């Protein structure tokens, strides 16, 4: 499935769900922490296990920068050497993936964008909440909390999510697993800042 493989090389998941061309300016961390701005930076790793051949079908890793102003979400994805691969921009009206070569795909929301790019539905919009250590406003199952009352694990939208190593902004480690009929998708995020 070439579109699937290409998507994960450029978008890496999540998951879910890159940056303009390598010459485009990278998002900057805010100099002052505005309450309406939520930013995180770190590393991601994504693996797709193909159950039909019983081996890893695709794997990608790199860095990310997440900037959420409530009105707009920008997610930059970078390769392990720091070069920008793609940008995902989400507004209340649309979600757009812009590849490094300038080509882009636009959809109504992040989940529709993933469906458009992959040709199958894999919900990713919950990541906006999970990164903050909260569940998305949808059905949640198997919710577990740690001794401090913080989310430790839960299942939502077909994802088994584990959160740990909290700081003042939320979890610094996120693990997400989606077990489908023919494949298992695993995404790991480690927050550096």
PDB file of C-alpha atoms in Angstrom:
ATOM      1  CA  UNK A   1       0.000   0.000   0.000  1.00  0.00           C
ATOM      2  CA  UNK A   2       2.165   2.819  -1.272  1.00  0.00           C
ATOM      3  CA  UNK A   3       0.004   5.735  -0.039  1.00  0.00           C
ATOM      4  CA  UNK A   4       0.063   4.241   3.469  1.00  0.00           C
ATOM      5  CA  UNK A   5       3.836   3.854   3.492  1.00  0.00           C
ATOM      6  CA  UNK A   6       4.435   7.327   2.057  1.00  0.00           C
ATOM      7  CA  UNK A   7       2.120   8.905   4.614  1.00  0.00           C
ATOM      8  CA  UNK A   8       3.968   7.376   7.547  1.00  0.00           C
ATOM      9  CA  UNK A   9       7.340   8.343   6.155  1.00  0.00           C
ATOM     10  CA  UNK A  10       6.246  11.987   5.978  1.00  0.00           C
ATOM     11  CA  UNK A  11       3.800  12.213   8.832  1.00  0.00           C
ATOM     12  CA  UNK A  12       4.884   9.547  11.268  1.00  0.00           C
ATOM     13  CA  UNK A  13       1.456   8.800  12.853  1.00  0.00           C
ATOM     14  CA  UNK A  14      -0.125   9.453  15.498  1.00  0.00           C
ATOM     15  CA  UNK A  15      -0.794   9.789  14.489  1.00  0.00           C
ATOM     16  CA  UNK A  16      -2.231  10.444  13.698  1.00  0.00           C
ATOM     17  CA  UNK A  17      -1.214  13.211  11.560  1.00  0.00           C
ATOM     18  CA  UNK A  18       4.342  17.743   9.064  1.00  0.00           C
ATOM     19  CA  UNK A  19       6.259  20.934   7.810  1.00  0.00           C
ATOM     20  CA  UNK A  20       6.526  22.928   4.564  1.00  0.00           C
ATOM     21  CA  UNK A  21       9.683  22.645   2.489  1.00  0.00           C
ATOM     22  CA  UNK A  22      13.094  22.335   4.101  1.00  0.00           C
ATOM     23  CA  UNK A  23      13.611  26.015   3.348  1.00  0.00           C
ATOM     24  CA  UNK A  24      10.449  27.036   5.185  1.00  0.00           C
ATOM     25  CA  UNK A  25      10.896  28.648   8.594  1.00  0.00           C
ATOM     26  CA  UNK A  26      10.452  26.272  11.510  1.00  0.00           C
ATOM     27  CA  UNK A  27       7.954  27.036  14.245  1.00  0.00           C
ATOM     28  CA  UNK A  28       9.531  28.835  17.166  1.00  0.00           C
ATOM     29  CA  UNK A  29       8.813  28.065  20.768  1.00  0.00           C
ATOM     30  CA  UNK A  30       6.928  30.971  22.345  1.00  0.00           C
ATOM     31  CA  UNK A  31       9.200  33.329  24.282  1.00  0.00           C
ATOM     32  CA  UNK A  32       6.506  33.768  26.939  1.00  0.00           C
ATOM     33  CA  UNK A  33       4.150  31.014  27.900  1.00  0.00           C
ATOM     34  CA  UNK A  34       0.696  32.322  27.052  1.00  0.00           C
ATOM     35  CA  UNK A  35      -2.071  30.341  28.755  1.00  0.00           C
ATOM     36  CA  UNK A  36      -3.756  29.900  25.386  1.00  0.00           C
ATOM     37  CA  UNK A  37      -0.590  28.422  23.851  1.00  0.00           C
ATOM     38  CA  UNK A  38       0.481  24.848  24.441  1.00  0.00           C
ATOM     39  CA  UNK A  39       3.771  23.692  22.996  1.00  0.00           C
ATOM     40  CA  UNK A  40       5.768  20.485  23.199  1.00  0.00           C
ATOM     41  CA  UNK A  41       8.843  19.213  21.413  1.00  0.00           C
ATOM     42  CA  UNK A  42      10.412  15.791  21.380  1.00  0.00           C
ATOM     43  CA  UNK A  43      10.951  12.574  19.495  1.00  0.00           C
ATOM     44  CA  UNK A  44       8.543  10.128  17.897  1.00  0.00           C
ATOM     45  CA  UNK A  45       8.791   6.543  16.715  1.00  0.00           C
ATOM     46  CA  UNK A  46       6.155   4.772  14.673  1.00  0.00           C
ATOM     47  CA  UNK A  47       6.005   1.087  13.754  1.00  0.00           C
ATOM     48  CA  UNK A  48       3.482  -0.760  11.630  1.00  0.00           C
ATOM     49  CA  UNK A  49       3.441  -4.524  12.180  1.00  0.00           C
ATOM     50  CA  UNK A  50       1.899  -6.452   9.283  1.00  0.00           C
ATOM     51  CA  UNK A  51       0.027  -9.448  10.698  1.00  0.00           C
ATOM     52  CA  UNK A  52      -0.286 -11.126   7.293  1.00  0.00           C
ATOM     53  CA  UNK A  53       3.487 -11.521   6.931  1.00  0.00           C
ATOM     54  CA  UNK A  54       4.289 -11.431  10.667  1.00  0.00           C
ATOM     55  CA  UNK A  55       6.916  -8.709  10.443  1.00  0.00           C
ATOM     56  CA  UNK A  56       7.449  -4.990  10.654  1.00  0.00           C
ATOM     57  CA  UNK A  57       6.081  -3.383   7.485  1.00  0.00           C
ATOM     58  CA  UNK A  58       7.103   0.191   8.154  1.00  0.00           C
ATOM     59  CA  UNK A  59       9.033   2.138  10.777  1.00  0.00           C
ATOM     60  CA  UNK A  60       9.909   5.793  11.031  1.00  0.00           C
ATOM     61  CA  UNK A  61      11.356   7.997  13.725  1.00  0.00           C
ATOM     62  CA  UNK A  62      12.334  11.592  14.149  1.00  0.00           C
ATOM     63  CA  UNK A  63      11.513  14.768  15.999  1.00  0.00           C
ATOM     64  CA  UNK A  64       8.412  16.885  16.315  1.00  0.00           C
ATOM     65  CA  UNK A  65       7.335  20.336  17.415  1.00  0.00           C
ATOM     66  CA  UNK A  66       3.723  20.783  18.520  1.00  0.00           C
ATOM     67  CA  UNK A  67       2.229  24.281  18.879  1.00  0.00           C
ATOM     68  CA  UNK A  68      -1.433  24.582  19.851  1.00  0.00           C
ATOM     69  CA  UNK A  69      -3.035  28.025  20.200  1.00  0.00           C
ATOM     70  CA  UNK A  70      -6.570  26.576  20.560  1.00  0.00           C
ATOM     71  CA  UNK A  71      -7.529  28.271  17.288  1.00  0.00           C
ATOM     72  CA  UNK A  72      -4.733  26.598  15.323  1.00  0.00           C
ATOM     73  CA  UNK A  73      -2.581  23.530  15.774  1.00  0.00           C
ATOM     74  CA  UNK A  74       0.763  23.247  13.974  1.00  0.00           C
ATOM     75  CA  UNK A  75       2.706  19.991  14.027  1.00  0.00           C
ATOM     76  CA  UNK A  76       6.156  19.936  12.452  1.00  0.00           C
ATOM     77  CA  UNK A  77       7.803  16.584  11.818  1.00  0.00           C
ATOM     78  CA  UNK A  78      11.536  16.232  11.279  1.00  0.00           C
ATOM     79  CA  UNK A  79      13.818  13.385  10.336  1.00  0.00           C
ATOM     80  CA  UNK A  80      16.482  12.188  12.821  1.00  0.00           C
ATOM     81  CA  UNK A  81      18.984  14.670  11.343  1.00  0.00           C
ATOM     82  CA  UNK A  82      16.645  17.608  11.989  1.00  0.00           C
ATOM     83  CA  UNK A  83      15.467  18.296   8.427  1.00  0.00           C
ATOM     84  CA  UNK A  84      11.805  19.151   8.163  1.00  0.00           C
ATOM     85  CA  UNK A  85       9.635  16.518   6.518  1.00  0.00           C
ATOM     86  CA  UNK A  86       6.140  17.935   6.703  1.00  0.00           C
ATOM     87  CA  UNK A  87       3.690  20.197   8.529  1.00  0.00           C
ATOM     88  CA  UNK A  88       0.188  19.444   9.663  1.00  0.00           C
ATOM     89  CA  UNK A  89      -1.997  22.514  10.273  1.00  0.00           C
ATOM     90  CA  UNK A  90      -5.387  22.169  11.932  1.00  0.00           C
ATOM     91  CA  UNK A  91      -7.972  24.946  12.295  1.00  0.00           C
ATOM     92  CA  UNK A  92     -11.615  24.658  13.353  1.00  0.00           C
ATOM     93  CA  UNK A  93     -12.542  24.409   9.640  1.00  0.00           C
ATOM     94  CA  UNK A  94      -9.833  22.212   8.104  1.00  0.00           C
ATOM     95  CA  UNK A  95      -6.728  20.067   8.432  1.00  0.00           C
ATOM     96  CA  UNK A  96      -3.877  20.319   5.932  1.00  0.00           C
ATOM     97  CA  UNK A  97      -0.780  18.196   5.399  1.00  0.00           C
ATOM     98  CA  UNK A  98       2.012  19.963   3.499  1.00  0.00           C
ATOM     99  CA  UNK A  99       4.879  17.733   2.348  1.00  0.00           C
ATOM    100  CA  UNK A 100       8.463  18.958   2.059  1.00  0.00           C
ATOM    101  CA  UNK A 101       8.067  19.148  -1.728  1.00  0.00           C
ATOM    102  CA  UNK A 102       5.194  21.631  -1.304  1.00  0.00           C
ATOM    103  CA  UNK A 103       2.398  19.239  -2.248  1.00  0.00           C
ATOM    104  CA  UNK A 104      -0.550  19.272   0.097  1.00  0.00           C
ATOM    105  CA  UNK A 105      -3.711  17.466   1.083  1.00  0.00           C
ATOM    106  CA  UNK A 106      -6.610  19.216   2.841  1.00  0.00           C
ATOM    107  CA  UNK A 107      -9.622  17.750   4.632  1.00  0.00           C
ATOM    108  CA  UNK A 108     -12.366  18.813   7.012  1.00  0.00           C
ATOM    109  CA  UNK A 109     -10.571  17.598  10.189  1.00  0.00           C
ATOM    110  CA  UNK A 110      -7.519  15.515  11.238  1.00  0.00           C
ATOM    111  CA  UNK A 111      -9.391  12.200  11.101  1.00  0.00           C
ATOM    112  CA  UNK A 112     -10.728  12.971   7.609  1.00  0.00           C
ATOM    113  CA  UNK A 113      -7.204  13.994   6.545  1.00  0.00           C
ATOM    114  CA  UNK A 114      -5.789  10.644   7.631  1.00  0.00           C
ATOM    115  CA  UNK A 115      -8.632   8.838   5.852  1.00  0.00           C
ATOM    116  CA  UNK A 116      -7.944  10.883   2.690  1.00  0.00           C
ATOM    117  CA  UNK A 117      -4.207  10.182   2.740  1.00  0.00           C
ATOM    118  CA  UNK A 118      -4.382   6.539   3.836  1.00  0.00           C
ATOM    119  CA  UNK A 119      -7.623   5.494   2.238  1.00  0.00           C
ATOM    120  CA  UNK A 120      -8.815   4.115   5.580  1.00  0.00           C
ATOM    121  CA  UNK A 121     -10.053   5.633   8.808  1.00  0.00           C
ATOM    122  CA  UNK A 122      -7.618   5.795  11.710  1.00  0.00           C
ATOM    123  CA  UNK A 123      -8.781   8.332  14.328  1.00  0.00           C
ATOM    124  CA  UNK A 124      -5.985  10.696  15.391  1.00  0.00           C
ATOM    125  CA  UNK A 125      -7.797  13.789  16.693  1.00  0.00           C
ATOM    126  CA  UNK A 126      -7.602  12.524  20.293  1.00  0.00           C
ATOM    127  CA  UNK A 127      -3.861  13.169  20.333  1.00  0.00           C
ATOM    128  CA  UNK A 128      -4.558  16.882  20.901  1.00  0.00           C
ATOM    129  CA  UNK A 129      -6.013  15.931  24.297  1.00  0.00           C
ATOM    130  CA  UNK A 130      -3.814  12.967  25.153  1.00  0.00           C
ATOM    131  CA  UNK A 131      -0.660  15.062  24.846  1.00  0.00           C
ATOM    132  CA  UNK A 132      -2.031  17.193  27.699  1.00  0.00           C
ATOM    133  CA  UNK A 133      -2.828  14.150  29.843  1.00  0.00           C
ATOM    134  CA  UNK A 134      -6.596  14.247  29.399  1.00  0.00           C
ATOM    135  CA  UNK A 135      -9.089  12.129  27.480  1.00  0.00           C
ATOM    136  CA  UNK A 136     -10.844  13.464  24.396  1.00  0.00           C
ATOM    137  CA  UNK A 137     -14.583  14.267  24.660  1.00  0.00           C
ATOM    138  CA  UNK A 138     -15.701  10.815  23.494  1.00  0.00           C
ATOM    139  CA  UNK A 139     -16.277   7.388  24.980  1.00  0.00           C
ATOM    140  CA  UNK A 140     -13.332   6.182  27.054  1.00  0.00           C
ATOM    141  CA  UNK A 141     -12.735   2.694  28.448  1.00  0.00           C
ATOM    142  CA  UNK A 142     -10.374   1.038  30.918  1.00  0.00           C
ATOM    143  CA  UNK A 143      -9.274   4.362  32.411  1.00  0.00           C
ATOM    144  CA  UNK A 144      -6.555   4.012  35.062  1.00  0.00           C
ATOM    145  CA  UNK A 145      -4.926   6.754  37.112  1.00  0.00           C
ATOM    146  CA  UNK A 146      -1.702   6.928  39.113  1.00  0.00           C
ATOM    147  CA  UNK A 147      -1.415   7.721  42.850  1.00  0.00           C
ATOM    148  CA  UNK A 148      -1.533  11.482  42.067  1.00  0.00           C
ATOM    149  CA  UNK A 149      -4.770  11.095  40.084  1.00  0.00           C
ATOM    150  CA  UNK A 150      -3.126  11.589  36.676  1.00  0.00           C
ATOM    151  CA  UNK A 151      -4.140   9.469  33.710  1.00  0.00           C
ATOM    152  CA  UNK A 152      -1.950   6.407  33.376  1.00  0.00           C
ATOM    153  CA  UNK A 153      -3.738   4.471  30.658  1.00  0.00           C
ATOM    154  CA  UNK A 154      -7.049   4.218  28.820  1.00  0.00           C
ATOM    155  CA  UNK A 155      -8.590   3.074  25.555  1.00  0.00           C
ATOM    156  CA  UNK A 156     -10.260   5.587  23.241  1.00  0.00           C
ATOM    157  CA  UNK A 157     -11.164   5.618  19.534  1.00  0.00           C
ATOM    158  CA  UNK A 158      -9.496   2.224  19.077  1.00  0.00           C
ATOM    159  CA  UNK A 159      -6.175   3.341  20.628  1.00  0.00           C
ATOM    160  CA  UNK A 160      -4.709   1.873  23.816  1.00  0.00           C
ATOM    161  CA  UNK A 161      -2.933   4.897  25.320  1.00  0.00           C
ATOM    162  CA  UNK A 162      -0.374   4.927  28.148  1.00  0.00           C
ATOM    163  CA  UNK A 163       0.893   8.171  29.712  1.00  0.00           C
ATOM    164  CA  UNK A 164       3.749   8.597  32.184  1.00  0.00           C
ATOM    165  CA  UNK A 165       6.572  10.789  33.496  1.00  0.00           C
ATOM    166  CA  UNK A 166       4.429  13.912  33.970  1.00  0.00           C
ATOM    167  CA  UNK A 167       5.729  17.477  34.204  1.00  0.00           C
ATOM    168  CA  UNK A 168       3.704  20.691  34.677  1.00  0.00           C
ATOM    169  CA  UNK A 169       2.354  20.522  31.078  1.00  0.00           C
ATOM    170  CA  UNK A 170       1.390  16.857  30.978  1.00  0.00           C
ATOM    171  CA  UNK A 171       2.956  13.473  30.249  1.00  0.00           C
ATOM    172  CA  UNK A 172       6.511  13.356  28.916  1.00  0.00           C
ATOM    173  CA  UNK A 173       6.054   9.802  27.630  1.00  0.00           C
ATOM    174  CA  UNK A 174       3.105   8.648  25.524  1.00  0.00           C
ATOM    175  CA  UNK A 175       2.560   5.224  24.024  1.00  0.00           C
ATOM    176  CA  UNK A 176      -0.281   4.493  21.616  1.00  0.00           C
ATOM    177  CA  UNK A 177      -1.187   1.124  20.136  1.00  0.00           C
ATOM    178  CA  UNK A 178      -3.931   0.431  17.619  1.00  0.00           C
ATOM    179  CA  UNK A 179      -4.626  -3.232  16.913  1.00  0.00           C
ATOM    180  CA  UNK A 180      -6.407  -3.715  13.578  1.00  0.00           C
ATOM    181  CA  UNK A 181      -7.330  -6.786  11.578  1.00  0.00           C
ATOM    182  CA  UNK A 182      -4.231  -6.854   9.360  1.00  0.00           C
ATOM    183  CA  UNK A 183      -1.808  -4.625  11.233  1.00  0.00           C
ATOM    184  CA  UNK A 184      -0.790  -3.174  14.574  1.00  0.00           C
ATOM    185  CA  UNK A 185       0.252   0.480  14.709  1.00  0.00           C
ATOM    186  CA  UNK A 186       2.520   1.564  17.566  1.00  0.00           C
ATOM    187  CA  UNK A 187       3.430   5.209  18.216  1.00  0.00           C
ATOM    188  CA  UNK A 188       5.775   6.399  20.958  1.00  0.00           C
ATOM    189  CA  UNK A 189       6.364  10.032  21.886  1.00  0.00           C
ATOM    190  CA  UNK A 190       9.064  11.263  24.254  1.00  0.00           C
ATOM    191  CA  UNK A 191       8.832  14.927  25.223  1.00  0.00           C
ATOM    192  CA  UNK A 192      12.088  16.852  25.604  1.00  0.00           C
ATOM    193  CA  UNK A 193      10.629  20.318  26.262  1.00  0.00           C
TER     194      UNK A 193
END
